[in-house]
CSV table of N, CA and C in Angstrom, one decimal:
chain,number,residue,atom,x,y,z
A,489,VAL,N,54.6,3.3,53.9
A,489,VAL,CA,54.8,4.4,54.9
A,489,VAL,C,53.5,4.4,55.8
A,490,PRO,N,53.7,4.5,57.1
A,490,PRO,CA,52.6,4.5,58.0
A,490,PRO,C,51.6,5.6,57.7
A,491,SER,N,50.3,5.3,57.8
A,491,SER,CA,49.3,6.2,57.6
A,491,SER,C,48.4,6.3,58.8
A,492,HIS,N,48.0,7.5,59.2
A,492,HIS,CA,47.1,7.7,60.4
A,492,HIS,C,45.6,7.5,60.0
A,493,ASP,N,45.2,7.5,58.8
A,493,ASP,CA,43.8,7.5,58.5
A,493,ASP,C,43.2,6.1,58.5
A,494,SER,N,43.9,5.1,58.0
A,494,SER,CA,43.3,3.8,57.9
A,494,SER,C,44.1,2.7,58.6
A,495,LYS,N,45.3,2.9,59.0
A,495,LYS,CA,46.1,1.8,59.6
A,495,LYS,C,46.2,2.0,61.1
A,496,SER,N,46.1,0.9,61.8
A,496,SER,CA,46.3,1.0,63.2
A,496,SER,C,47.7,1.2,63.6
A,497,SER,N,48.0,1.5,64.9
A,497,SER,CA,49.4,1.6,65.3
A,497,SER,C,50.1,0.2,65.2
A,498,VAL,N,49.4,-0.9,65.3
A,498,VAL,CA,50.0,-2.2,65.1
A,498,VAL,C,50.5,-2.3,63.7
A,499,GLU,N,49.7,-1.9,62.7
A,499,GLU,CA,50.1,-2.0,61.3
A,499,GLU,C,51.3,-1.1,61.1
A,500,ASP,N,51.3,0.1,61.7
A,500,ASP,CA,52.4,1.1,61.6
A,500,ASP,C,53.7,0.5,62.1
A,501,SER,N,53.6,-0.2,63.3
A,501,SER,CA,54.8,-0.8,63.8
A,501,SER,C,55.3,-2.0,63.0
A,502,VAL,N,54.4,-2.7,62.3
A,502,VAL,CA,54.8,-3.8,61.4
A,502,VAL,C,55.5,-3.1,60.2
A,503,ASN,N,55.0,-2.1,59.7
A,503,ASN,CA,55.7,-1.4,58.6
A,503,ASN,C,57.1,-0.9,59.0
A,504,LEU,N,57.2,-0.3,60.2
A,504,LEU,CA,58.4,0.2,60.7
A,504,LEU,C,59.4,-1.0,60.8
A,505,ARG,N,58.9,-2.1,61.4
A,505,ARG,CA,59.8,-3.3,61.5
A,505,ARG,C,60.3,-3.7,60.1
A,506,SER,N,59.4,-3.7,59.1
A,506,SER,CA,59.7,-4.1,57.8
A,506,SER,C,60.8,-3.2,57.2
A,507,LEU,N,60.6,-1.9,57.4
A,507,LEU,CA,61.6,-0.9,57.0
A,507,LEU,C,63.0,-1.2,57.6
A,508,ILE,N,63.0,-1.4,58.9
A,508,ILE,CA,64.3,-1.7,59.6
A,508,ILE,C,64.9,-3.0,59.2
A,509,THR,N,64.1,-4.0,58.9
A,509,THR,CA,64.6,-5.3,58.5
A,509,THR,C,65.3,-5.2,57.1
A,510,ALA,N,64.8,-4.2,56.3
A,510,ALA,CA,65.4,-4.1,54.9
A,510,ALA,C,66.7,-3.4,54.9
A,511,ILE,N,67.2,-2.9,56.0
A,511,ILE,CA,68.5,-2.2,56.1
A,511,ILE,C,69.6,-3.3,56.1
A,512,ASP,N,70.4,-3.3,55.1
A,512,ASP,CA,71.4,-4.4,54.9
A,512,ASP,C,72.8,-3.9,54.7
A,513,VAL,N,73.2,-3.1,55.7
A,513,VAL,CA,74.5,-2.5,55.7
A,513,VAL,C,75.7,-3.5,55.5
A,514,ASP,N,75.5,-4.7,56.1
A,514,ASP,CA,76.6,-5.7,56.0
A,514,ASP,C,76.6,-6.5,54.7
A,515,ASN,N,75.6,-6.3,53.9
A,515,ASN,CA,75.6,-7.0,52.6
A,515,ASN,C,76.8,-6.6,51.7
A,516,PRO,N,77.6,-7.5,51.2
A,516,PRO,CA,78.7,-7.2,50.4
A,516,PRO,C,78.3,-6.4,49.1
A,517,THR,N,77.2,-6.7,48.5
A,517,THR,CA,76.8,-5.9,47.3
A,517,THR,C,76.6,-4.5,47.6
A,518,THR,N,75.9,-4.2,48.7
A,518,THR,CA,75.7,-2.8,49.1
A,518,THR,C,76.9,-2.1,49.6
A,519,ASN,N,77.7,-2.8,50.4
A,519,ASN,CA,78.9,-2.2,51.0
A,519,ASN,C,79.9,-1.9,49.9
A,520,ASP,N,80.2,-2.9,49.1
A,520,ASP,CA,81.1,-2.7,48.0
A,520,ASP,C,80.7,-1.5,47.1
A,521,HIS,N,79.5,-1.4,46.8
A,521,HIS,CA,79.0,-0.3,45.9
A,521,HIS,C,79.2,1.0,46.6
A,522,ALA,N,79.0,1.1,47.9
A,522,ALA,CA,79.2,2.4,48.6
A,522,ALA,C,80.7,2.7,48.6
A,523,VAL,N,81.5,1.8,48.8
A,523,VAL,CA,83.0,2.1,48.8
A,523,VAL,C,83.4,2.6,47.5
A,524,ARG,N,83.0,1.9,46.4
A,524,ARG,CA,83.3,2.4,45.1
A,524,ARG,C,82.9,3.8,44.8
A,525,LEU,N,81.7,4.1,45.2
A,525,LEU,CA,81.2,5.5,45.0
A,525,LEU,C,82.0,6.5,45.9
A,526,ALA,N,82.2,6.2,47.1
A,526,ALA,CA,82.8,7.2,48.0
A,526,ALA,C,84.3,7.3,47.7
A,527,SER,N,84.9,6.3,47.1
A,527,SER,CA,86.4,6.3,46.8
A,527,SER,C,86.7,7.4,45.7
A,528,LYS,N,85.7,7.9,45.0
A,528,LYS,CA,86.0,8.9,44.0
A,528,LYS,C,86.6,10.2,44.7
A,529,PHE,N,86.2,10.3,46.0
A,529,PHE,CA,86.7,11.4,46.9
A,529,PHE,C,87.3,10.8,48.1
A,530,GLU,N,88.6,10.4,48.0
A,530,GLU,CA,89.3,9.7,49.1
A,530,GLU,C,89.4,10.5,50.3
A,531,GLY,N,89.7,9.8,51.4
A,531,GLY,CA,89.9,10.4,52.7
A,531,GLY,C,88.8,10.2,53.7
A,532,GLU,N,89.0,10.9,54.8
A,532,GLU,CA,88.0,10.9,55.9
A,532,GLU,C,86.7,11.4,55.4
A,533,TYR,N,85.7,11.3,56.2
A,533,TYR,CA,84.4,11.8,55.8
A,533,TYR,C,84.4,13.2,55.3
A,534,ASN,N,83.7,13.4,54.1
A,534,ASN,CA,83.7,14.7,53.6
A,534,ASN,C,82.4,14.8,52.7
A,535,ILE,N,81.9,16.0,52.6
A,535,ILE,CA,80.7,16.3,51.9
A,535,ILE,C,80.7,15.9,50.4
A,536,ALA,N,81.9,15.8,49.8
A,536,ALA,CA,82.0,15.4,48.4
A,536,ALA,C,81.6,13.9,48.3
A,537,GLN,N,81.9,13.1,49.3
A,537,GLN,CA,81.5,11.7,49.2
A,537,GLN,C,79.9,11.6,49.3
A,538,VAL,N,79.4,12.4,50.2
A,538,VAL,CA,77.9,12.4,50.3
A,538,VAL,C,77.2,12.9,49.0
A,539,CYS,N,77.7,13.9,48.5
A,539,CYS,CA,77.2,14.5,47.2
A,539,CYS,C,77.3,13.4,46.1
A,540,ARG,N,78.4,12.7,46.0
A,540,ARG,CA,78.7,11.7,45.0
A,540,ARG,C,77.6,10.6,45.1
A,541,ILE,N,77.4,10.1,46.3
A,541,ILE,CA,76.4,9.1,46.5
A,541,ILE,C,75.0,9.6,46.1
A,542,HIS,N,74.6,10.7,46.6
A,542,HIS,CA,73.3,11.3,46.2
A,542,HIS,C,73.2,11.5,44.7
A,543,ASP,N,74.1,12.1,44.1
A,543,ASP,CA,74.0,12.4,42.6
A,543,ASP,C,74.0,11.1,41.8
A,544,TYR,N,74.7,10.1,42.2
A,544,TYR,CA,74.8,8.8,41.5
A,544,TYR,C,73.4,8.2,41.6
A,545,ILE,N,72.8,8.1,42.8
A,545,ILE,CA,71.5,7.4,42.9
A,545,ILE,C,70.4,8.2,42.1
A,546,VAL,N,70.4,9.5,42.3
A,546,VAL,CA,69.4,10.3,41.6
A,546,VAL,C,69.5,10.1,40.1
A,547,LYS,N,70.7,10.1,39.5
A,547,LYS,CA,70.8,10.0,38.1
A,547,LYS,C,70.4,8.6,37.6
A,548,LYS,N,70.6,7.6,38.4
A,548,LYS,CA,70.2,6.2,38.0
A,548,LYS,C,68.8,5.8,38.3
A,549,TRP,N,68.1,6.5,39.2
A,549,TRP,CA,66.9,6.1,39.7
A,549,TRP,C,65.7,6.1,38.7
A,550,LYS,N,65.0,5.0,38.8
A,550,LYS,CA,63.7,4.8,38.0
A,550,LYS,C,62.6,4.6,39.0
A,551,TYR,N,61.7,5.5,39.0
A,551,TYR,CA,60.6,5.5,40.0
A,551,TYR,C,59.5,4.5,39.5
A,552,VAL,N,59.2,3.5,40.4
A,552,VAL,CA,58.2,2.5,40.2
A,552,VAL,C,57.4,2.4,41.5
A,553,SER,N,56.1,2.6,41.4
A,553,SER,CA,55.2,2.5,42.6
A,553,SER,C,55.1,1.0,43.1
A,554,ASP,N,54.8,0.9,44.4
A,554,ASP,CA,54.4,-0.5,44.9
A,554,ASP,C,53.0,-0.7,44.5
A,555,SER,N,52.6,-2.0,44.7
A,555,SER,CA,51.2,-2.3,44.5
A,555,SER,C,50.3,-1.5,45.5
A,556,ASP,N,49.1,-1.2,45.2
A,556,ASP,CA,48.2,-0.5,46.1
A,556,ASP,C,47.7,-1.4,47.2
A,557,LYS,N,48.0,-2.7,47.1
A,557,LYS,CA,47.6,-3.7,48.1
A,557,LYS,C,48.6,-3.9,49.2
A,558,GLN,N,49.9,-3.6,48.9
A,558,GLN,CA,50.9,-3.9,49.9
A,558,GLN,C,52.1,-3.0,49.7
A,559,GLU,N,52.6,-2.4,50.9
A,559,GLU,CA,53.8,-1.6,50.9
A,559,GLU,C,55.0,-2.6,50.9
A,560,ILE,N,56.0,-2.5,50.0
A,560,ILE,CA,57.1,-3.3,50.0
A,560,ILE,C,58.4,-2.5,50.2
A,561,PHE,N,59.1,-2.9,51.2
A,561,PHE,CA,60.4,-2.3,51.5
A,561,PHE,C,61.5,-3.2,51.0
A,562,ARG,N,62.1,-2.8,49.9
A,562,ARG,CA,63.2,-3.6,49.3
A,562,ARG,C,64.5,-3.2,49.9
A,563,SER,N,65.3,-4.2,50.2
A,563,SER,CA,66.6,-4.0,50.8
A,563,SER,C,67.5,-3.2,49.7
A,564,ALA,N,68.5,-2.5,50.2
A,564,ALA,CA,69.4,-1.8,49.3
A,564,ALA,C,70.0,-2.7,48.3
A,565,SER,N,70.5,-3.9,48.7
A,565,SER,CA,71.1,-4.8,47.8
A,565,SER,C,70.1,-5.3,46.7
A,566,ARG,N,68.9,-5.5,47.1
A,566,ARG,CA,67.8,-5.8,46.1
A,566,ARG,C,67.6,-4.7,45.1
A,567,THR,N,67.6,-3.5,45.6
A,567,THR,CA,67.3,-2.3,44.8
A,567,THR,C,68.5,-2.1,43.8
A,568,ILE,N,69.7,-2.4,44.2
A,568,ILE,CA,70.9,-2.4,43.3
A,568,ILE,C,70.7,-3.4,42.2
A,569,GLN,N,70.3,-4.7,42.6
A,569,GLN,CA,70.1,-5.7,41.7
A,569,GLN,C,68.9,-5.4,40.7
A,570,ASN,N,68.0,-4.6,41.2
A,570,ASN,CA,66.8,-4.2,40.3
A,570,ASN,C,67.2,-3.0,39.5
A,571,ASP,N,68.5,-2.7,39.4
A,571,ASP,CA,68.9,-1.6,38.5
A,571,ASP,C,68.4,-0.2,39.0
A,572,PHE,N,68.4,0.0,40.3
A,572,PHE,CA,68.0,1.3,40.9
A,572,PHE,C,66.6,1.7,40.6
A,573,ALA,N,65.6,0.7,40.8
A,573,ALA,CA,64.2,1.0,40.5
A,573,ALA,C,63.5,0.8,41.8
A,574,GLY,N,62.5,1.6,42.1
A,574,GLY,CA,61.6,1.5,43.3
A,574,GLY,C,60.9,2.8,43.6
A,575,ASP,N,60.3,2.8,44.8
A,575,ASP,CA,59.6,4.0,45.2
A,575,ASP,C,60.4,4.8,46.2
A,576,CYS,N,59.7,5.8,46.9
A,576,CYS,CA,60.5,6.7,47.7
A,576,CYS,C,61.1,5.9,48.9
A,577,ASP,N,60.5,4.9,49.5
A,577,ASP,CA,61.1,4.2,50.6
A,577,ASP,C,62.3,3.4,50.2
A,578,ASP,N,62.2,2.9,49.0
A,578,ASP,CA,63.4,2.1,48.4
A,578,ASP,C,64.6,3.1,48.2
A,579,PHE,N,64.3,4.3,47.7
A,579,PHE,CA,65.3,5.3,47.5
A,579,PHE,C,65.9,5.7,48.9
A,580,ALA,N,65.1,5.9,49.9
A,580,ALA,CA,65.5,6.2,51.2
A,580,ALA,C,66.4,5.1,51.8
A,581,LEU,N,65.9,3.9,51.7
A,581,LEU,CA,66.7,2.7,52.2
A,581,LEU,C,68.0,2.6,51.5
A,582,LEU,N,68.1,2.7,50.2
A,582,LEU,CA,69.3,2.6,49.5
A,582,LEU,C,70.3,3.7,49.9
A,583,SER,N,69.8,5.0,50.0
A,583,SER,CA,70.6,6.1,50.3
A,583,SER,C,71.2,5.9,51.7
A,584,ALA,N,70.3,5.5,52.7
A,584,ALA,CA,70.8,5.3,54.1
A,584,ALA,C,71.8,4.2,54.2
A,585,VAL,N,71.6,3.1,53.5
A,585,VAL,CA,72.5,2.0,53.6
A,585,VAL,C,73.9,2.3,52.9
A,586,LEU,N,73.8,3.0,51.8
A,586,LEU,CA,75.1,3.3,51.1
A,586,LEU,C,75.9,4.3,52.0
A,587,LEU,N,75.2,5.3,52.6
A,587,LEU,CA,75.9,6.2,53.4
A,587,LEU,C,76.5,5.5,54.7
A,588,GLU,N,75.6,4.7,55.3
A,588,GLU,CA,76.1,4.0,56.6
A,588,GLU,C,77.2,3.0,56.3
A,589,SER,N,77.2,2.5,55.1
A,589,SER,CA,78.2,1.5,54.7
A,589,SER,C,79.6,2.1,54.8
A,590,VAL,N,79.7,3.4,54.6
A,590,VAL,CA,81.0,4.1,54.6
A,590,VAL,C,81.1,5.1,55.8
A,591,GLY,N,80.3,4.8,56.8
A,591,GLY,CA,80.5,5.5,58.1
A,591,GLY,C,79.7,6.7,58.4
A,592,TYR,N,78.8,7.1,57.6
A,592,TYR,CA,77.9,8.2,57.9
A,592,TYR,C,76.7,7.8,58.7
A,593,LYS,N,76.2,8.7,59.5
A,593,LYS,CA,74.9,8.4,60.2
A,593,LYS,C,73.8,9.0,59.4
A,594,THR,N,72.6,8.3,59.6
A,594,THR,CA,71.4,8.7,58.8
A,594,THR,C,70.2,8.6,59.8
A,595,ALA,N,69.1,9.3,59.3
A,595,ALA,CA,67.8,9.2,60.0
A,595,ALA,C,66.7,9.1,59.0
A,596,PHE,N,65.7,8.3,59.2
A,596,PHE,CA,64.6,8.3,58.3
A,596,PHE,C,63.6,9.4,58.7
A,597,VAL,N,63.0,9.9,57.7
A,597,VAL,CA,62.0,11.0,57.9
A,597,VAL,C,60.7,10.6,57.2
A,598,ILE,N,59.7,10.5,57.9
A,598,ILE,CA,58.4,10.1,57.4
A,598,ILE,C,57.5,11.4,57.5
A,599,VAL,N,57.0,11.8,56.3
A,599,VAL,CA,56.2,13.1,56.2
A,599,VAL,C,54.9,12.9,55.6
A,600,GLY,N,54.0,13.9,55.7
A,600,GLY,CA,52.7,13.8,55.1
A,600,GLY,C,51.9,15.1,55.3
A,601,ARG,N,50.7,15.0,54.9
A,601,ARG,CA,49.8,16.1,55.0
A,601,ARG,C,48.4,15.6,55.4
A,602,ASP,N,47.6,16.5,56.0
A,602,ASP,CA,46.2,16.1,56.3
A,602,ASP,C,46.1,14.8,57.1
A,603,ASN,N,46.8,14.7,58.1
A,603,ASN,CA,46.7,13.6,59.0
A,603,ASN,C,47.1,12.2,58.4
A,604,ARG,N,47.9,12.2,57.4
A,604,ARG,CA,48.3,11.0,56.7
A,604,ARG,C,49.8,11.1,56.3
A,605,TYR,N,50.5,10.1,56.7
A,605,TYR,CA,51.9,10.0,56.2
A,605,TYR,C,52.0,9.4,54.8
A,606,THR,N,52.7,10.0,53.9
A,606,THR,CA,52.6,9.6,52.5
A,606,THR,C,54.0,9.5,51.9
A,607,HIS,N,55.1,9.9,52.5
A,607,HIS,CA,56.4,10.0,51.9
A,607,HIS,C,57.5,9.7,52.9
A,608,VAL,N,58.6,9.2,52.4
A,608,VAL,CA,59.7,8.9,53.3
A,608,VAL,C,61.0,9.4,52.6
A,609,PHE,N,61.9,10.0,53.3
A,609,PHE,CA,63.2,10.3,52.8
A,609,PHE,C,64.2,10.2,54.0
A,610,ILE,N,65.4,10.5,53.8
A,610,ILE,CA,66.4,10.4,54.9
A,610,ILE,C,67.1,11.7,55.1
A,611,TYR,N,67.7,11.8,56.2
A,611,TYR,CA,68.7,12.9,56.5
A,611,TYR,C,70.1,12.2,56.6
A,612,ALA,N,71.1,12.7,55.9
A,612,ALA,CA,72.5,12.3,56.2
A,612,ALA,C,72.9,13.3,57.4
A,613,ILE,N,73.5,12.7,58.4
A,613,ILE,CA,73.9,13.5,59.5
A,613,ILE,C,75.4,13.7,59.5
A,614,ILE,N,75.8,15.0,59.3
A,614,ILE,CA,77.2,15.3,59.1
A,614,ILE,C,77.5,16.5,60.0
A,615,ASP,N,78.4,16.3,61.0
A,615,ASP,CA,78.7,17.4,61.9
A,615,ASP,C,77.5,17.9,62.6
A,616,ASP,N,76.6,17.1,63.0
A,616,ASP,CA,75.3,17.4,63.7
A,616,ASP,C,74.4,18.2,62.8
A,617,LYS,N,74.6,18.3,61.5
A,617,LYS,CA,73.7,18.9,60.5
A,617,LYS,C,72.9,17.9,59.8
A,618,LEU,N,71.6,18.1,59.6
A,618,LEU,CA,70.7,17.2,58.9
A,618,LEU,C,70.7,17.6,57.4
A,619,ILE,N,71.2,16.7,56.6
A,619,ILE,CA,71.2,17.0,55.1
A,619,ILE,C,70.1,16.1,54.4
A,620,PRO,N,69.1,16.7,53.9
A,620,PRO,CA,68.0,15.9,53.3
A,620,PRO,C,68.5,15.2,52.0
A,621,PHE,N,68.1,13.9,51.9
A,621,PHE,CA,68.2,13.1,50.7
A,621,PHE,C,66.8,12.8,50.3
A,622,ASP,N,66.2,13.5,49.4
A,622,ASP,CA,64.8,13.3,49.1
A,622,ASP,C,64.7,13.2,47.5
A,623,LEU,N,64.3,12.1,47.0
A,623,LEU,CA,64.1,11.9,45.6
A,623,LEU,C,63.2,12.9,45.0
A,624,THR,N,62.2,13.3,45.6
A,624,THR,CA,61.2,14.3,45.0
A,624,THR,C,61.7,15.7,45.1
A,625,ALA,N,62.8,16.0,45.8
A,625,ALA,CA,63.2,17.4,45.9
A,625,ALA,C,64.0,17.9,44.6
A,626,ASN,N,64.5,17.0,43.9
A,626,ASN,CA,65.2,17.3,42.6
A,626,ASN,C,66.5,18.1,42.8
A,627,LYS,N,66.9,18.3,44.0
A,627,LYS,CA,68.2,18.9,44.2
A,627,LYS,C,68.8,18.4,45.6
A,628,PHE,N,70.1,18.5,45.7
A,628,PHE,CA,70.8,18.1,47.0
A,628,PHE,C,70.5,19.1,48.1
A,629,ASN,N,70.3,18.5,49.3
A,629,ASN,CA,70.2,19.4,50.5
A,629,ASN,C,69.0,20.3,50.5
A,630,PHE,N,67.9,19.8,50.0
A,630,PHE,CA,66.7,20.6,49.9
A,630,PHE,C,65.5,19.8,50.5
A,631,GLU,N,64.7,20.4,51.4
A,631,GLU,CA,63.6,19.7,51.9
A,631,GLU,C,62.3,20.5,51.6
A,632,LYS,N,61.4,19.8,51.0
A,632,LYS,CA,60.1,20.5,50.7
A,632,LYS,C,59.4,21.0,51.9
A,633,PRO,N,58.9,22.2,51.9
A,633,PRO,CA,58.4,22.9,53.1
A,633,PRO,C,56.9,22.6,53.4
A,634,TYR,N,56.2,21.9,52.5
A,634,TYR,CA,54.8,21.9,52.6
A,634,TYR,C,54.2,20.7,53.4
A,635,TYR,N,55.0,19.9,54.0
A,635,TYR,CA,54.5,18.8,54.8
A,635,TYR,C,54.1,19.3,56.2
A,636,ASN,N,53.0,18.9,56.7
A,636,ASN,CA,52.6,19.4,58.1
A,636,ASN,C,52.7,18.2,59.1
A,637,LEU,N,53.0,17.0,58.6
A,637,LEU,CA,53.3,15.9,59.5
A,637,LEU,C,54.8,15.5,59.3
A,638,LYS,N,55.5,15.2,60.4
A,638,LYS,CA,56.9,14.8,60.2
A,638,LYS,C,57.3,14.0,61.4
A,639,LYS,N,57.9,12.8,61.1
A,639,LYS,CA,58.4,11.9,62.2
A,639,LYS,C,59.8,11.6,61.8
A,640,ILE,N,60.8,11.8,62.7
A,640,ILE,CA,62.2,11.4,62.4
A,640,ILE,C,62.6,10.2,63.2
A,641,ILE,N,63.1,9.2,62.5
A,641,ILE,CA,63.5,7.9,63.1
A,641,ILE,C,65.0,7.7,63.0
A,642,LYS,N,65.7,7.7,64.1
A,642,LYS,CA,67.2,7.6,64.0
A,642,LYS,C,67.5,6.1,64.3
């Protein structure tokens, strides 16, 4: 996650490029997984599909930090192969890709405090409403209020 205290804007843009590169909506592993999850609630786009994907990921997720030497953005297909293990950006990537694989729009949200970006999550965009998908929130559609830095990337 980009940080304002020690990384330059060049390093920030490299991290952002790495994050974008890890989005693998067209990967069959990812796409098929999303279809299986969403099909529990058939039909056109509906909030039940979004809830299903969120709840499934949260229940299976195993938090594992990246090395303190390098930020690693794992693709959604790689995270699935790793049995749903990773850090917050891996959770965000997986959530975004699964939702986008079945037609939903998403946006990445990078947040932090004290002039430093420290966390990433996503918004699912449904009927122009932003629905937070945040591993640390412990509940669906909840955004922690104590971040004073926030950048939304659509």
